[in-house]
Amino acid sequence: MSSAGVFISIMAALAVGAMSPGPSFVVVSRIAISRSRLDGFAAALGMGAGGGVFAVLALAGLTALLSQFDWLYVLLKVACGAYLIYIAVNIWRGAAQPLEVSDAGDSHRAPRRSFTTALLTQLSNPKTIIVYASLFAALLPRAVPLDLMIALPLGVFAVEAGWYSIVALAFSARHPRRLYLAAKSWIDRAAGAVMGGLGLRLILSGLSVR
């Protein structure tokens, strides 16, 4: 298979995976609907950046290190699960607080905060690097061409940022935002419960490896 064919196959598989619901979807949709469209796009870029980091690490062979040292993988899963629970608690605690939203965003600082939140959320799932490494191992040739080594992280960034930009665009529209404001406390508590459940599951799955 040519380099272009390998690249397209990997990107297609990753696009399907990116569209599956998870903590990243919860975070981006909530940021877009509760802050601004600009914040949503900043969060999408954060997801893309996190995906790019994982792609680089997968190509660099971090997965081999994780498979050699089980305790390191357990530590990563527990720490990342704790971070998701931290986000869940903050969402739940803010559920009853009134919210004013603006398409312009509150300040230049808000998009940076949205980017950082999304980036950390993306990096909080160590399973992602395993998925990337599995796809790379299955589809990449033994000697990976330099152009493919460069293209893969950029492609991952484009897939992740592109999908979550669509999510941000959809959820920052007027009608979804109006629905959110009308039922903010319930939606935030539901989002917090989902995030907390995902974080707890990540911790338990990490501890079960031991």
PDB file of C-alpha atoms in Angstrom:
ATOM      1  CA  MET A   1       0.000   0.000   0.000  1.00  0.00           C
ATOM      2  CA  SER A   2       1.289   3.487  -0.850  1.00  0.00           C
ATOM      3  CA  SER A   3       1.996   6.111   1.810  1.00  0.00           C
ATOM      4  CA  ALA A   4      -1.122   8.013   0.724  1.00  0.00           C
ATOM      5  CA  GLY A   5      -3.245   4.878   1.036  1.00  0.00           C
ATOM      6  CA  VAL A   6      -1.865   4.122   4.507  1.00  0.00           C
ATOM      7  CA  PHE A   7      -2.457   7.717   5.606  1.00  0.00           C
ATOM      8  CA  ILE A   8      -6.062   7.739   4.350  1.00  0.00           C
ATOM      9  CA  SER A   9      -6.814   4.387   6.002  1.00  0.00           C
ATOM     10  CA  ILE A  10      -5.494   5.554   9.380  1.00  0.00           C
ATOM     11  CA  MET A  11      -7.325   8.888   9.189  1.00  0.00           C
ATOM     12  CA  ALA A  12     -10.607   7.172   8.282  1.00  0.00           C
ATOM     13  CA  ALA A  13     -10.331   4.835  11.269  1.00  0.00           C
ATOM     14  CA  LEU A  14      -9.452   7.708  13.599  1.00  0.00           C
ATOM     15  CA  ALA A  15     -12.365   9.809  12.318  1.00  0.00           C
ATOM     16  CA  VAL A  16     -14.812   7.056  13.269  1.00  0.00           C
ATOM     17  CA  GLY A  17     -13.220   6.843  16.716  1.00  0.00           C
ATOM     18  CA  ALA A  18     -13.301  10.615  17.212  1.00  0.00           C
ATOM     19  CA  MET A  19     -17.048  10.676  16.578  1.00  0.00           C
ATOM     20  CA  SER A  20     -17.814   8.201  19.369  1.00  0.00           C
ATOM     21  CA  PRO A  21     -19.228   9.920  22.507  1.00  0.00           C
ATOM     22  CA  GLY A  22     -16.870  10.360  25.439  1.00  0.00           C
ATOM     23  CA  PRO A  23     -15.486  12.970  27.846  1.00  0.00           C
ATOM     24  CA  SER A  24     -14.068  15.014  24.955  1.00  0.00           C
ATOM     25  CA  PHE A  25     -17.512  15.361  23.393  1.00  0.00           C
ATOM     26  CA  VAL A  26     -19.032  16.374  26.738  1.00  0.00           C
ATOM     27  CA  VAL A  27     -16.374  19.026  27.349  1.00  0.00           C
ATOM     28  CA  VAL A  28     -16.449  20.601  23.880  1.00  0.00           C
ATOM     29  CA  SER A  29     -20.247  20.670  23.610  1.00  0.00           C
ATOM     30  CA  ARG A  30     -20.603  22.187  27.080  1.00  0.00           C
ATOM     31  CA  ILE A  31     -17.938  24.832  26.427  1.00  0.00           C
ATOM     32  CA  ALA A  32     -19.553  25.787  23.115  1.00  0.00           C
ATOM     33  CA  ILE A  33     -23.055  25.955  24.504  1.00  0.00           C
ATOM     34  CA  SER A  34     -22.241  27.729  27.784  1.00  0.00           C
ATOM     35  CA  ARG A  35     -19.501  30.164  26.728  1.00  0.00           C
ATOM     36  CA  SER A  36     -19.246  31.153  23.088  1.00  0.00           C
ATOM     37  CA  ARG A  37     -18.611  29.811  19.608  1.00  0.00           C
ATOM     38  CA  LEU A  38     -15.048  31.136  19.783  1.00  0.00           C
ATOM     39  CA  ASP A  39     -14.502  29.174  22.989  1.00  0.00           C
ATOM     40  CA  GLY A  40     -15.916  26.092  21.299  1.00  0.00           C
ATOM     41  CA  PHE A  41     -13.470  26.428  18.421  1.00  0.00           C
ATOM     42  CA  ALA A  42     -10.615  26.983  20.913  1.00  0.00           C
ATOM     43  CA  ALA A  43     -11.647  23.759  22.664  1.00  0.00           C
ATOM     44  CA  ALA A  44     -11.684  21.966  19.304  1.00  0.00           C
ATOM     45  CA  LEU A  45      -8.108  23.119  18.693  1.00  0.00           C
ATOM     46  CA  GLY A  46      -7.192  21.835  22.166  1.00  0.00           C
ATOM     47  CA  MET A  47      -8.600  18.419  21.273  1.00  0.00           C
ATOM     48  CA  GLY A  48      -6.626  18.459  18.034  1.00  0.00           C
ATOM     49  CA  ALA A  49      -3.429  19.425  19.842  1.00  0.00           C
ATOM     50  CA  GLY A  50      -3.900  16.630  22.367  1.00  0.00           C
ATOM     51  CA  GLY A  51      -4.458  14.126  19.579  1.00  0.00           C
ATOM     52  CA  GLY A  52      -1.316  15.352  17.841  1.00  0.00           C
ATOM     53  CA  VAL A  53       0.707  14.911  21.035  1.00  0.00           C
ATOM     54  CA  PHE A  54      -0.553  11.335  21.427  1.00  0.00           C
ATOM     55  CA  ALA A  55       0.257  10.592  17.779  1.00  0.00           C
ATOM     56  CA  VAL A  56       3.837  11.805  18.245  1.00  0.00           C
ATOM     57  CA  LEU A  57       4.197   9.743  21.427  1.00  0.00           C
ATOM     58  CA  ALA A  58       2.778   6.652  19.725  1.00  0.00           C
ATOM     59  CA  LEU A  59       5.242   7.042  16.865  1.00  0.00           C
ATOM     60  CA  ALA A  60       8.047   7.573  19.393  1.00  0.00           C
ATOM     61  CA  GLY A  61       7.258   4.229  21.035  1.00  0.00           C
ATOM     62  CA  LEU A  62       5.862   5.346  24.410  1.00  0.00           C
ATOM     63  CA  THR A  63       3.416   2.435  24.251  1.00  0.00           C
ATOM     64  CA  ALA A  64       6.358   0.020  24.469  1.00  0.00           C
ATOM     65  CA  LEU A  65       7.403   1.738  27.703  1.00  0.00           C
ATOM     66  CA  LEU A  66       3.862   1.532  29.101  1.00  0.00           C
ATOM     67  CA  SER A  67       3.620  -2.156  28.250  1.00  0.00           C
ATOM     68  CA  GLN A  68       6.941  -2.824  30.009  1.00  0.00           C
ATOM     69  CA  PHE A  69       6.007  -0.997  33.191  1.00  0.00           C
ATOM     70  CA  ASP A  70       2.446  -1.846  34.222  1.00  0.00           C
ATOM     71  CA  TRP A  71       2.657   0.417  37.252  1.00  0.00           C
ATOM     72  CA  LEU A  72       3.244   3.446  35.010  1.00  0.00           C
ATOM     73  CA  TYR A  73       0.142   2.706  32.974  1.00  0.00           C
ATOM     74  CA  VAL A  74      -1.882   2.216  36.176  1.00  0.00           C
ATOM     75  CA  LEU A  75      -0.570   5.516  37.552  1.00  0.00           C
ATOM     76  CA  LEU A  76      -1.518   7.338  34.352  1.00  0.00           C
ATOM     77  CA  LYS A  77      -5.044   5.900  34.335  1.00  0.00           C
ATOM     78  CA  VAL A  78      -5.644   6.724  38.011  1.00  0.00           C
ATOM     79  CA  ALA A  79      -4.283  10.271  37.646  1.00  0.00           C
ATOM     80  CA  CYS A  80      -6.292  10.913  34.483  1.00  0.00           C
ATOM     81  CA  GLY A  81      -9.442   9.467  36.036  1.00  0.00           C
ATOM     82  CA  ALA A  82      -8.961  11.752  39.028  1.00  0.00           C
ATOM     83  CA  TYR A  83      -8.714  14.724  36.663  1.00  0.00           C
ATOM     84  CA  LEU A  84     -12.018  13.797  34.993  1.00  0.00           C
ATOM     85  CA  ILE A  85     -13.658  13.520  38.416  1.00  0.00           C
ATOM     86  CA  TYR A  86     -12.235  16.955  39.294  1.00  0.00           C
ATOM     87  CA  ILE A  87     -13.892  18.409  36.181  1.00  0.00           C
ATOM     88  CA  ALA A  88     -17.137  16.599  37.070  1.00  0.00           C
ATOM     89  CA  VAL A  89     -17.182  18.069  40.578  1.00  0.00           C
ATOM     90  CA  ASN A  90     -16.641  21.595  39.224  1.00  0.00           C
ATOM     91  CA  ILE A  91     -19.448  21.179  36.682  1.00  0.00           C
ATOM     92  CA  TRP A  92     -21.808  19.806  39.347  1.00  0.00           C
ATOM     93  CA  ARG A  93     -20.980  22.569  41.842  1.00  0.00           C
ATOM     94  CA  GLY A  94     -21.637  25.253  39.232  1.00  0.00           C
ATOM     95  CA  ALA A  95     -24.917  23.735  38.058  1.00  0.00           C
ATOM     96  CA  ALA A  96     -27.116  26.037  40.144  1.00  0.00           C
ATOM     97  CA  GLN A  97     -25.208  29.219  39.286  1.00  0.00           C
ATOM     98  CA  PRO A  98     -26.860  31.510  36.704  1.00  0.00           C
ATOM     99  CA  LEU A  99     -24.961  32.024  33.491  1.00  0.00           C
ATOM    100  CA  GLU A 100     -24.761  34.871  31.009  1.00  0.00           C
ATOM    101  CA  VAL A 101     -23.448  33.930  27.606  1.00  0.00           C
ATOM    102  CA  SER A 102     -22.214  36.076  24.763  1.00  0.00           C
ATOM    103  CA  ASP A 103     -21.158  35.232  21.218  1.00  0.00           C
ATOM    104  CA  ALA A 104     -18.158  37.485  21.664  1.00  0.00           C
ATOM    105  CA  GLY A 105     -16.876  35.694  24.769  1.00  0.00           C
ATOM    106  CA  ASP A 106     -16.081  37.366  28.076  1.00  0.00           C
ATOM    107  CA  SER A 107     -12.421  38.141  27.431  1.00  0.00           C
ATOM    108  CA  HIS A 108      -9.338  37.154  25.490  1.00  0.00           C
ATOM    109  CA  ARG A 109      -8.473  34.865  28.374  1.00  0.00           C
ATOM    110  CA  ALA A 110     -11.577  32.674  28.006  1.00  0.00           C
ATOM    111  CA  PRO A 111     -10.580  30.972  24.725  1.00  0.00           C
ATOM    112  CA  ARG A 112      -7.155  30.167  26.170  1.00  0.00           C
ATOM    113  CA  ARG A 113      -8.828  28.602  29.180  1.00  0.00           C
ATOM    114  CA  SER A 114     -11.152  26.618  26.912  1.00  0.00           C
ATOM    115  CA  PHE A 115      -8.174  25.427  24.847  1.00  0.00           C
ATOM    116  CA  THR A 116      -6.316  24.303  27.977  1.00  0.00           C
ATOM    117  CA  THR A 117      -9.350  22.529  29.435  1.00  0.00           C
ATOM    118  CA  ALA A 118      -9.899  20.612  26.200  1.00  0.00           C
ATOM    119  CA  LEU A 119      -6.207  19.786  25.809  1.00  0.00           C
ATOM    120  CA  LEU A 120      -5.990  18.355  29.335  1.00  0.00           C
ATOM    121  CA  THR A 121      -9.219  16.434  28.829  1.00  0.00           C
ATOM    122  CA  GLN A 122      -7.875  14.871  25.633  1.00  0.00           C
ATOM    123  CA  LEU A 123      -4.611  13.975  27.344  1.00  0.00           C
ATOM    124  CA  SER A 124      -6.519  12.497  30.311  1.00  0.00           C
ATOM    125  CA  ASN A 125      -7.365   9.347  28.346  1.00  0.00           C
ATOM    126  CA  PRO A 126      -4.209   7.209  28.043  1.00  0.00           C
ATOM    127  CA  LYS A 127      -6.209   4.630  26.083  1.00  0.00           C
ATOM    128  CA  THR A 128      -6.043   7.000  23.116  1.00  0.00           C
ATOM    129  CA  ILE A 129      -2.326   6.486  22.663  1.00  0.00           C
ATOM    130  CA  ILE A 130      -2.894   2.715  22.718  1.00  0.00           C
ATOM    131  CA  VAL A 131      -5.488   3.094  19.946  1.00  0.00           C
ATOM    132  CA  TYR A 132      -3.119   5.197  17.874  1.00  0.00           C
ATOM    133  CA  ALA A 133      -0.237   2.786  18.417  1.00  0.00           C
ATOM    134  CA  SER A 134      -2.421  -0.198  17.476  1.00  0.00           C
ATOM    135  CA  LEU A 135      -3.496   1.449  14.233  1.00  0.00           C
ATOM    136  CA  PHE A 136       0.043   2.503  13.433  1.00  0.00           C
ATOM    137  CA  ALA A 137       1.378  -0.995  14.127  1.00  0.00           C
ATOM    138  CA  ALA A 138      -1.311  -2.600  11.991  1.00  0.00           C
ATOM    139  CA  LEU A 139      -1.092  -0.280   8.987  1.00  0.00           C
ATOM    140  CA  LEU A 140       2.347   1.308   8.894  1.00  0.00           C
ATOM    141  CA  PRO A 141       5.208  -0.372   7.035  1.00  0.00           C
ATOM    142  CA  ARG A 142       8.221  -1.590   9.019  1.00  0.00           C
ATOM    143  CA  ALA A 143      10.298   1.354   7.741  1.00  0.00           C
ATOM    144  CA  VAL A 144       8.057   4.415   8.026  1.00  0.00           C
ATOM    145  CA  PRO A 145       8.845   7.110   5.418  1.00  0.00           C
ATOM    146  CA  LEU A 146       9.713  10.531   6.798  1.00  0.00           C
ATOM    147  CA  ASP A 147       6.826  12.212   4.984  1.00  0.00           C
ATOM    148  CA  LEU A 148       4.388   9.822   6.669  1.00  0.00           C
ATOM    149  CA  MET A 149       6.003  10.403  10.079  1.00  0.00           C
ATOM    150  CA  ILE A 150       5.362  14.135   9.626  1.00  0.00           C
ATOM    151  CA  ALA A 151       1.914  13.777   8.087  1.00  0.00           C
ATOM    152  CA  LEU A 152       0.394  11.497  10.744  1.00  0.00           C
ATOM    153  CA  PRO A 153       0.446  13.927  13.722  1.00  0.00           C
ATOM    154  CA  LEU A 154      -0.805  16.718  11.440  1.00  0.00           C
ATOM    155  CA  GLY A 155      -3.551  14.462  10.126  1.00  0.00           C
ATOM    156  CA  VAL A 156      -4.589  13.453  13.630  1.00  0.00           C
ATOM    157  CA  PHE A 157      -4.755  17.129  14.594  1.00  0.00           C
ATOM    158  CA  ALA A 158      -6.919  17.878  11.550  1.00  0.00           C
ATOM    159  CA  VAL A 159      -9.324  14.996  12.227  1.00  0.00           C
ATOM    160  CA  GLU A 160      -9.765  15.768  15.931  1.00  0.00           C
ATOM    161  CA  ALA A 161      -9.944  19.556  15.543  1.00  0.00           C
ATOM    162  CA  GLY A 162     -12.206  19.254  12.497  1.00  0.00           C
ATOM    163  CA  TRP A 163     -14.727  16.968  14.169  1.00  0.00           C
ATOM    164  CA  TYR A 164     -14.883  18.993  17.368  1.00  0.00           C
ATOM    165  CA  SER A 165     -15.193  22.218  15.383  1.00  0.00           C
ATOM    166  CA  ILE A 166     -18.375  20.731  13.897  1.00  0.00           C
ATOM    167  CA  VAL A 167     -19.531  19.872  17.444  1.00  0.00           C
ATOM    168  CA  ALA A 168     -18.728  23.419  18.607  1.00  0.00           C
ATOM    169  CA  LEU A 169     -20.552  24.946  15.648  1.00  0.00           C
ATOM    170  CA  ALA A 170     -23.658  22.835  16.251  1.00  0.00           C
ATOM    171  CA  PHE A 171     -23.873  23.372  20.009  1.00  0.00           C
ATOM    172  CA  SER A 172     -23.116  27.094  19.949  1.00  0.00           C
ATOM    173  CA  ALA A 173     -26.137  27.769  17.737  1.00  0.00           C
ATOM    174  CA  ARG A 174     -28.969  29.828  19.195  1.00  0.00           C
ATOM    175  CA  HIS A 175     -31.526  27.035  19.675  1.00  0.00           C
ATOM    176  CA  PRO A 176     -29.250  24.584  21.569  1.00  0.00           C
ATOM    177  CA  ARG A 177     -27.996  27.459  23.706  1.00  0.00           C
ATOM    178  CA  ARG A 178     -31.550  28.533  24.555  1.00  0.00           C
ATOM    179  CA  LEU A 179     -32.425  24.981  25.575  1.00  0.00           C
ATOM    180  CA  TYR A 180     -29.297  24.808  27.717  1.00  0.00           C
ATOM    181  CA  LEU A 181     -30.052  28.050  29.554  1.00  0.00           C
ATOM    182  CA  ALA A 182     -33.606  26.880  30.231  1.00  0.00           C
ATOM    183  CA  ALA A 183     -32.430  23.632  31.836  1.00  0.00           C
ATOM    184  CA  LYS A 184     -28.889  24.509  32.890  1.00  0.00           C
ATOM    185  CA  SER A 185     -28.908  22.945  36.344  1.00  0.00           C
ATOM    186  CA  TRP A 186     -30.189  19.584  35.102  1.00  0.00           C
ATOM    187  CA  ILE A 187     -27.917  19.490  32.056  1.00  0.00           C
ATOM    188  CA  ASP A 188     -24.845  20.424  34.105  1.00  0.00           C
ATOM    189  CA  ARG A 189     -25.615  17.776  36.712  1.00  0.00           C
ATOM    190  CA  ALA A 190     -26.082  15.191  33.971  1.00  0.00           C
ATOM    191  CA  ALA A 191     -22.797  16.243  32.335  1.00  0.00           C
ATOM    192  CA  GLY A 192     -21.052  16.138  35.715  1.00  0.00           C
ATOM    193  CA  ALA A 193     -22.435  12.667  36.395  1.00  0.00           C
ATOM    194  CA  VAL A 194     -21.249  11.414  32.995  1.00  0.00           C
ATOM    195  CA  MET A 195     -17.769  12.877  33.467  1.00  0.00           C
ATOM    196  CA  GLY A 196     -17.542  11.528  37.008  1.00  0.00           C
ATOM    197  CA  GLY A 197     -18.637   8.080  35.850  1.00  0.00           C
ATOM    198  CA  LEU A 198     -16.043   8.064  33.072  1.00  0.00           C
ATOM    199  CA  GLY A 199     -13.338   9.148  35.504  1.00  0.00           C
ATOM    200  CA  LEU A 200     -14.326   6.489  38.042  1.00  0.00           C
ATOM    201  CA  ARG A 201     -14.382   3.815  35.342  1.00  0.00           C
ATOM    202  CA  LEU A 202     -10.901   4.884  34.217  1.00  0.00           C
ATOM    203  CA  ILE A 203      -9.582   4.608  37.795  1.00  0.00           C
ATOM    204  CA  LEU A 204     -11.215   1.207  38.370  1.00  0.00           C
ATOM    205  CA  SER A 205      -9.954  -0.150  35.053  1.00  0.00           C
ATOM    206  CA  GLY A 206      -6.456   1.020  35.981  1.00  0.00           C
ATOM    207  CA  LEU A 207      -6.591  -0.622  39.408  1.00  0.00           C
ATOM    208  CA  SER A 208      -7.929  -3.868  37.931  1.00  0.00           C
ATOM    209  CA  VAL A 209      -4.744  -4.200  35.868  1.00  0.00           C
ATOM    210  CA  ARG A 210      -2.707  -4.730  39.027  1.00  0.00           C
TER     211      ARG A 210
END
